[in-house]
Coordinates of C-alpha atoms and ligand atoms in Angstrom, one line a residue:
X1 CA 0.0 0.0 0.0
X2 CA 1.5 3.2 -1.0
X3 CA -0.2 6.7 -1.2
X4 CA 0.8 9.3 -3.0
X5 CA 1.8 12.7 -0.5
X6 CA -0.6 14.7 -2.2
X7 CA -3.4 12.6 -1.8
X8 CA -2.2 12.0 1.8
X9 CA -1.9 15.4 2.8
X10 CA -5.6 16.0 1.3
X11 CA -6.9 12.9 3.1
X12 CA -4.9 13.5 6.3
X13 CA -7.3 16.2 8.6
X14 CA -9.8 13.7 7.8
X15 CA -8.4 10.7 8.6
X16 CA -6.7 12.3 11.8
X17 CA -10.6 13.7 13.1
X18 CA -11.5 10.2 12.2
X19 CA -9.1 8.8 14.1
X20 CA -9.5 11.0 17.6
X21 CA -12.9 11.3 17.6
X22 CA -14.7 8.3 16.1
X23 CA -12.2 5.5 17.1
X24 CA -12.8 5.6 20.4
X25 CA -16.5 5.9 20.3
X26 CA -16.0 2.4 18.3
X27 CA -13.7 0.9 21.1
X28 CA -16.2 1.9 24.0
X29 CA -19.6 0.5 21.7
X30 CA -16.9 -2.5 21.7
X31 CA -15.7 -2.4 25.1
X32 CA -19.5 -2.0 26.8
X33 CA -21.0 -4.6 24.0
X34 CA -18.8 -7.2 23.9
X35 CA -16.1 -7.1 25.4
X36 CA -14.6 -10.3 25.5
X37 CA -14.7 -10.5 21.3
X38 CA -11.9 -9.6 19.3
X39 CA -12.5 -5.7 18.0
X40 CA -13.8 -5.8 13.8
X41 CA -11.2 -6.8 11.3
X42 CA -11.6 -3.6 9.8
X43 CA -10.5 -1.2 12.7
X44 CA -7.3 -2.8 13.1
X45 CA -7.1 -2.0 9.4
X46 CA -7.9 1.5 10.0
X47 CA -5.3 1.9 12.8
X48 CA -2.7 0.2 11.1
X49 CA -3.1 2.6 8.5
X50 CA -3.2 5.4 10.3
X51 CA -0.1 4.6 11.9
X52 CA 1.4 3.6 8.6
X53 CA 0.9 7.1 7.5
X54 CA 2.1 8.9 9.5
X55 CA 5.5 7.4 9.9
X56 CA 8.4 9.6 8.1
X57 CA 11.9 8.8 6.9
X58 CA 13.2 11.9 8.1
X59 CA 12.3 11.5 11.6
X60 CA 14.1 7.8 12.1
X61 CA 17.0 10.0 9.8
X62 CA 16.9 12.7 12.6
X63 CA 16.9 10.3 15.6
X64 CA 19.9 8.2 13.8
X65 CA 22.1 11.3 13.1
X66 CA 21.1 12.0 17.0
X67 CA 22.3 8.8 18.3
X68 CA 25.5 9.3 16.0
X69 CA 26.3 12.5 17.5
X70 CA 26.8 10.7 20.7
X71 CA 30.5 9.7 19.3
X72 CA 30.2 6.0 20.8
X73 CA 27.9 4.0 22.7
X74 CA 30.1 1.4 23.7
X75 CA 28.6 -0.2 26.4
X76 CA 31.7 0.2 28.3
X77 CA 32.3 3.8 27.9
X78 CA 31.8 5.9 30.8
X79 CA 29.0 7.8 29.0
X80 CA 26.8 4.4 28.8
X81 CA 24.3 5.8 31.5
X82 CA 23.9 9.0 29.2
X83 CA 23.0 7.5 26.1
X84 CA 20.3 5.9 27.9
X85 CA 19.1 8.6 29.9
X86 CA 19.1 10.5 26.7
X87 CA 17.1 7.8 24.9
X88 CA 14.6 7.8 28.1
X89 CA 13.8 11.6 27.6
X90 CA 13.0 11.5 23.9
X91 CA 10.3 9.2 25.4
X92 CA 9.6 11.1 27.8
X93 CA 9.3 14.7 25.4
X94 CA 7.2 12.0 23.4
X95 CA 4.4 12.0 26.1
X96 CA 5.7 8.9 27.8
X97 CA 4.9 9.2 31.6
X98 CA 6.0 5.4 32.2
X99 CA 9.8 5.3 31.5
X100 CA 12.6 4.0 33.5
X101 CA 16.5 2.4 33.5
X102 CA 16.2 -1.3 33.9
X103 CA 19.8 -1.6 35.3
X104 CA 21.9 -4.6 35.7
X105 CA 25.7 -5.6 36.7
X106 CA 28.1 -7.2 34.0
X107 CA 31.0 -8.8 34.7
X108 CA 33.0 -9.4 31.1
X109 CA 36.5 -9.3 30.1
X110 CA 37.4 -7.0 26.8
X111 CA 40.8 -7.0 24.9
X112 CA 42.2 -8.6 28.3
X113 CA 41.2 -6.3 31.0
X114 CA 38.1 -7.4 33.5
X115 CA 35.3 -5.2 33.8
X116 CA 32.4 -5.4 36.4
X117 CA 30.0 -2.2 35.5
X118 CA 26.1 -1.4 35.5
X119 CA 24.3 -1.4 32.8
X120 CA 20.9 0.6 31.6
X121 CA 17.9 -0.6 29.7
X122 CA 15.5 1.9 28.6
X123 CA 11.7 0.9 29.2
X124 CA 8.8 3.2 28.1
X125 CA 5.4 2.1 28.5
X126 CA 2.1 2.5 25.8
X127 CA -0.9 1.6 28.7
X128 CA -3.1 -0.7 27.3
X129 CA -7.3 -0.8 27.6
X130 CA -6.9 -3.9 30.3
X131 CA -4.1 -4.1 33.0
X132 CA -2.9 -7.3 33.3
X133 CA 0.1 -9.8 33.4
X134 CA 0.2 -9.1 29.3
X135 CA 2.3 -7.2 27.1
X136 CA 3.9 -7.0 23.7
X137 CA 7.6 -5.7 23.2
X138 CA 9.2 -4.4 20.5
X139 CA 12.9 -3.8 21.1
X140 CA 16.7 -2.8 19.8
X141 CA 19.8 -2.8 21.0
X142 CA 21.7 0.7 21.7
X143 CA 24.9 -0.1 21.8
X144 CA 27.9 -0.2 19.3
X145 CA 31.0 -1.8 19.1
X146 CA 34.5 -2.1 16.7
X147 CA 36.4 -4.7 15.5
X148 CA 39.7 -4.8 16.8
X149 CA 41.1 -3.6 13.6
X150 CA 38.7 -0.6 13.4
X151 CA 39.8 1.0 15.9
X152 CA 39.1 2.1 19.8
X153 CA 35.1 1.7 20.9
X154 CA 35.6 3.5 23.5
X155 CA 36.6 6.9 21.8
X156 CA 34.2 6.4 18.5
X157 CA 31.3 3.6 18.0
X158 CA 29.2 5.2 15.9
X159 CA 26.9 2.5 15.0
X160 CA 24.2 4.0 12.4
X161 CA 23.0 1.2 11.2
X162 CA 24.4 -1.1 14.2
X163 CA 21.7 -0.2 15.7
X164 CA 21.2 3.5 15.9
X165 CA 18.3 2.2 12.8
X166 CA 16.8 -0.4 15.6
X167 CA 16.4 2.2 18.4
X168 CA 15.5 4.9 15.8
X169 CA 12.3 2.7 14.7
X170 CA 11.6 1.9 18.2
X171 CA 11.2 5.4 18.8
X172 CA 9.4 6.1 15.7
X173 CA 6.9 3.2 16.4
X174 CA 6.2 4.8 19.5
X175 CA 6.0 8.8 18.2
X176 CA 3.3 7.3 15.6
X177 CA 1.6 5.4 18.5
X178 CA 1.3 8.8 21.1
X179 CA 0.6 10.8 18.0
X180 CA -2.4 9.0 16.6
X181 CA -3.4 8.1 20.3
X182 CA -3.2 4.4 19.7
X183 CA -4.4 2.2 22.4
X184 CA -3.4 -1.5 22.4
X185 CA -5.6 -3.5 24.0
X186 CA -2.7 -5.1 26.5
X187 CA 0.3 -2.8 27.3
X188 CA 3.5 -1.9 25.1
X189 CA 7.0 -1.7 26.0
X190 CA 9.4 -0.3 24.1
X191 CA 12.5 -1.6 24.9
X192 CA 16.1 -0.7 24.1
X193 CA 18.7 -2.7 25.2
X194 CA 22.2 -2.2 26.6
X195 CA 25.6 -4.4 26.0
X196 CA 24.1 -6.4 23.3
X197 CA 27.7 -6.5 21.3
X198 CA 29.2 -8.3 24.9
X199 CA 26.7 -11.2 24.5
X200 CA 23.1 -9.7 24.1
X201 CA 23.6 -8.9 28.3
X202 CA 20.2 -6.4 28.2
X203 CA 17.9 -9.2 26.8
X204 CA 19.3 -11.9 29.0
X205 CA 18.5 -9.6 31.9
X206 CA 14.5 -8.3 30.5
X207 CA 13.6 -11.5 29.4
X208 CA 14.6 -13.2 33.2
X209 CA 12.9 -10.9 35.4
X210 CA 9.8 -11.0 32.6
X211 CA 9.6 -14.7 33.1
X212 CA 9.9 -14.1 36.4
X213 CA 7.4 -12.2 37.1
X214 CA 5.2 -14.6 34.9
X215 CA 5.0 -11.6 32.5
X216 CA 2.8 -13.1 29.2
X217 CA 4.0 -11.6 26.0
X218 CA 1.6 -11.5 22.6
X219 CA 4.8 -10.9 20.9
X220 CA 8.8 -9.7 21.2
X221 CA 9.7 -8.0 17.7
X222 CA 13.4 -7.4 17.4
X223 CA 15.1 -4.9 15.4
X224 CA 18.5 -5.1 14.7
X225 CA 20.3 -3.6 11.5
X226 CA 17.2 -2.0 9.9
X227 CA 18.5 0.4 7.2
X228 CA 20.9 -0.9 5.3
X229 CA 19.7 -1.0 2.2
X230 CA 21.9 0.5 -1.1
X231 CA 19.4 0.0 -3.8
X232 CA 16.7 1.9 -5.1
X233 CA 14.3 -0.1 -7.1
X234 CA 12.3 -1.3 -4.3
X235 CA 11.9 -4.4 -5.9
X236 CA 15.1 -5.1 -4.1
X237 CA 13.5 -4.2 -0.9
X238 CA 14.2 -7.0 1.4
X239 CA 14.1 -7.5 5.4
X240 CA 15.0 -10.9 6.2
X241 CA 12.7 -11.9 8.9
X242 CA 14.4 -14.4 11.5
X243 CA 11.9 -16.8 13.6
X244 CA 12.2 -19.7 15.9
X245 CA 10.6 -23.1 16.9
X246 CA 7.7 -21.1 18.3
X247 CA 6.9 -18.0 16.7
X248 CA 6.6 -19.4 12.8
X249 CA 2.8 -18.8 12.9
X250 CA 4.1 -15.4 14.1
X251 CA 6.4 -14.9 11.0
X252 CA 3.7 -16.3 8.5
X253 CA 1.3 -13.4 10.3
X254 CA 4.2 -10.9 9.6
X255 CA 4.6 -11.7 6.5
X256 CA 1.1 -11.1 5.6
X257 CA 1.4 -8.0 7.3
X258 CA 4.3 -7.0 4.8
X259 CA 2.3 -7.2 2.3
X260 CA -0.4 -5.6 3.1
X261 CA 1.1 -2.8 4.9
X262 CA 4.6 -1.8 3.2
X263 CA 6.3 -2.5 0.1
X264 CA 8.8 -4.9 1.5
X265 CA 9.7 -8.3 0.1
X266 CA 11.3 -10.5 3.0
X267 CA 12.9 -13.3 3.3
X268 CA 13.4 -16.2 6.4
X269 CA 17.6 -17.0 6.7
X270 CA 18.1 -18.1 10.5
X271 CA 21.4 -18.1 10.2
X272 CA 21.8 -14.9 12.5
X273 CA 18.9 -16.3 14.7
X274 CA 21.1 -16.3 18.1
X275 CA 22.6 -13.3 17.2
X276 CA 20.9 -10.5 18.9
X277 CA 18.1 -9.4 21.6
X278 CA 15.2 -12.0 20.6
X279 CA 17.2 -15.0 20.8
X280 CA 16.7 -14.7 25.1
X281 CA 13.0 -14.0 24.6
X282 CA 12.8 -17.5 22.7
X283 CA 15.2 -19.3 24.8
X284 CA 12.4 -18.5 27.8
X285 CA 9.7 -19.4 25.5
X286 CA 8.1 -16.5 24.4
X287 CA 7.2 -15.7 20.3
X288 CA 10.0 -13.2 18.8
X289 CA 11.1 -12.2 15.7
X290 CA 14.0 -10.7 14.8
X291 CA 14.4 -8.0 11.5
X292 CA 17.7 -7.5 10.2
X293 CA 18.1 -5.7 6.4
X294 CA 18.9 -8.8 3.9
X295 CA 21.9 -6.8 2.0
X296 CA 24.9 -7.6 4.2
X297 CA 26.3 -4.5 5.7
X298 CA 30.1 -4.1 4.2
X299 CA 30.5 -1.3 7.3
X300 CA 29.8 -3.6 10.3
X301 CA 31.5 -2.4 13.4
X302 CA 33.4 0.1 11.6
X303 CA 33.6 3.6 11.4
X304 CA 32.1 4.1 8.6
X305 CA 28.8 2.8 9.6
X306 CA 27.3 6.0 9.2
X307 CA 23.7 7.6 8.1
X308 CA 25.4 8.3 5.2
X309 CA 25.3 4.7 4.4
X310 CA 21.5 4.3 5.8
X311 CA 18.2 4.1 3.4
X312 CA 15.8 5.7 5.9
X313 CA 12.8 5.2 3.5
X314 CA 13.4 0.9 3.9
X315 CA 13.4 1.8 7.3
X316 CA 10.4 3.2 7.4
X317 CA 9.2 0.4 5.9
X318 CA 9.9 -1.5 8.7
X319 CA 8.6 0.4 10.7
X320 CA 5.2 0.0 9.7
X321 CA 6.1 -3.8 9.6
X322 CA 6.5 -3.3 13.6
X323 CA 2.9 -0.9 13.7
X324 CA 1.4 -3.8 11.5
X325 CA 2.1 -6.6 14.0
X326 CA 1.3 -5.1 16.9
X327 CA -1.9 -3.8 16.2
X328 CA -2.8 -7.2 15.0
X329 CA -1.7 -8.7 17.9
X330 CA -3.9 -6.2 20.3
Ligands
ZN401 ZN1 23.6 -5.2 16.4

């Protein structure tokens, strides 16, 4: 599905009065009526629409170039508790009241030296109609890391695409969300994770104290390496989309999705599937999916993994992959 701007900006006051005034009179005719039935096929159409709409590839560009500015986010540089308290406030001037640092101890050892350091998760929360022991995530990983031959993490990581792209579409999923007033029908956390590069050490943690707490998750969508992408005939759009044992009706759903709601081809290649944040997720037994762009990245963890390099418009195809899923799933 792809509108033209002219025809969106013409249908846009429309659609947005639609959208604040008369979707919630449907959810309470839904909620008071019947409230145990799934809502109509068609609203979650009309959401996931709206919300396709109004996602823009110069807002994930802007929030990249912002996390780039940052110089590194090495998860073992001293300035790893700014980045996230950084990433927290853009939720925060978002309208997100419910935000905090999920923080955790690592003990590793990095080009021979031991380090034992806390670590910061970022966790905003989209309230959903019912409070209960439900949510879905959708997550990315923050940090950035070198090779040895690239040079010194801790003085530059830039990491645009690793994952600067992931946290940048986290973000933008939930600007789209506040600004179109989006209520799922379970609660949303938008996760980004730290020290993923020392052994995905933020998802290990979340997904722990979550099974802990016998949280139930409709879904965990991962987003790792979202905007590498060096063509331009969108026929050679491709996200590879990376399942497990349990979450293939999950991938066949997002696939559908993709269809339907961007102009993405995608793929299923496992072969990175232990390889980022929604590996721990499915090692506890929840659904997750993992997107990573298909084209390998020749600039992985090196300094020339810039925006520069980005596509921001396949990005924002993703995006409304990760809109898509969710509101089907609510
Ligand atoms: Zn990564």
């Amino acid at each position: 599905m792809k509108i033209s701007d002219t025809a969106f900006s013409h249908g846009f006051c429309l659609r947005k009065n639609f959208f604040h005034f008369i979707i919630p009179a449907v959810l309470l005719f839904w909620m008071a009526g019947c409230s145990k039935e799934e809502p109509p096929r068609n609203l979650k159409e009309l959401i996931s629409e709206a919300l396709a709409g109004s996602v823009k590839a110069d807002s994930i560009k802007a929030n990249v170039l912002w996390l780039e500015s940052m110089g590194t986010r090495f998860s073992l540089a001293d300035n790893r508790r700014q980045v996230a308290v950084a990433i927290r406030n853009r939720f925060i001037r978002m309208g997100y009241s419910e935000t905090r640092l999920d923080s955790f101890m690592i003990n590793v050892t990095y080009r021979q030296v031991s380090y034992s350091l806390w670590q910061y998760n970022v966790i905003a929360t989209l309230e959903g109609l019912v409070q209960d022991d439900t949510a879905s995530i959708i997550g990315a990983h923050h940090d950035n890391i070198l090779s040895s031959s690239s040079g010194d993490p801790f003085i530059k990581a830039y990491g645009a695409n690793d994952n600067a792209s992931g946290v940048a579409t986290v973000l933008e999923v939930a600007r789209v969300m506040k600004k179109n007033n989006y209520i799922p029908k379970s609660r949303i956390l938008f996760i980004t994770y730290a020290a993923e590069e020392l052994g995905l050490k933020g998802s290990y943690a979340h997904s722990a104290s979550a099974a802990e707490q016998n949280l139930k998750l409709r879904c965990m969508l991962n987003n790792d390496m979202v905007a590498f992408c060096p063509f331009t005939d969108k026929q050679n759009w491709i996200v590879n989309i990376i399942d497990y044992d349990n979450s293939h009706e999950l991938r066949l759903g997002a696939e559908t999705l993709a269809k339907k709601y961007t102009c993405l081809k995608f793929i299923n290649d496992n072969k990175y599937q232990k390889q980022s944040d929604s590996y721990p997720y499915s090692l506890k037994g929840y659904q997750a999916l993992f997107f990573i762009g298909q084209a390998p990245d020749p600039n992985y963890h090196t300094l020339y993994d810039v925006s520069a390099a980005c596509n921001f418009d396949f990005c924002a195809e993703v995006v409304k992959l990760n809109c898509a899923i969710l509101v089907e799933k609510n």
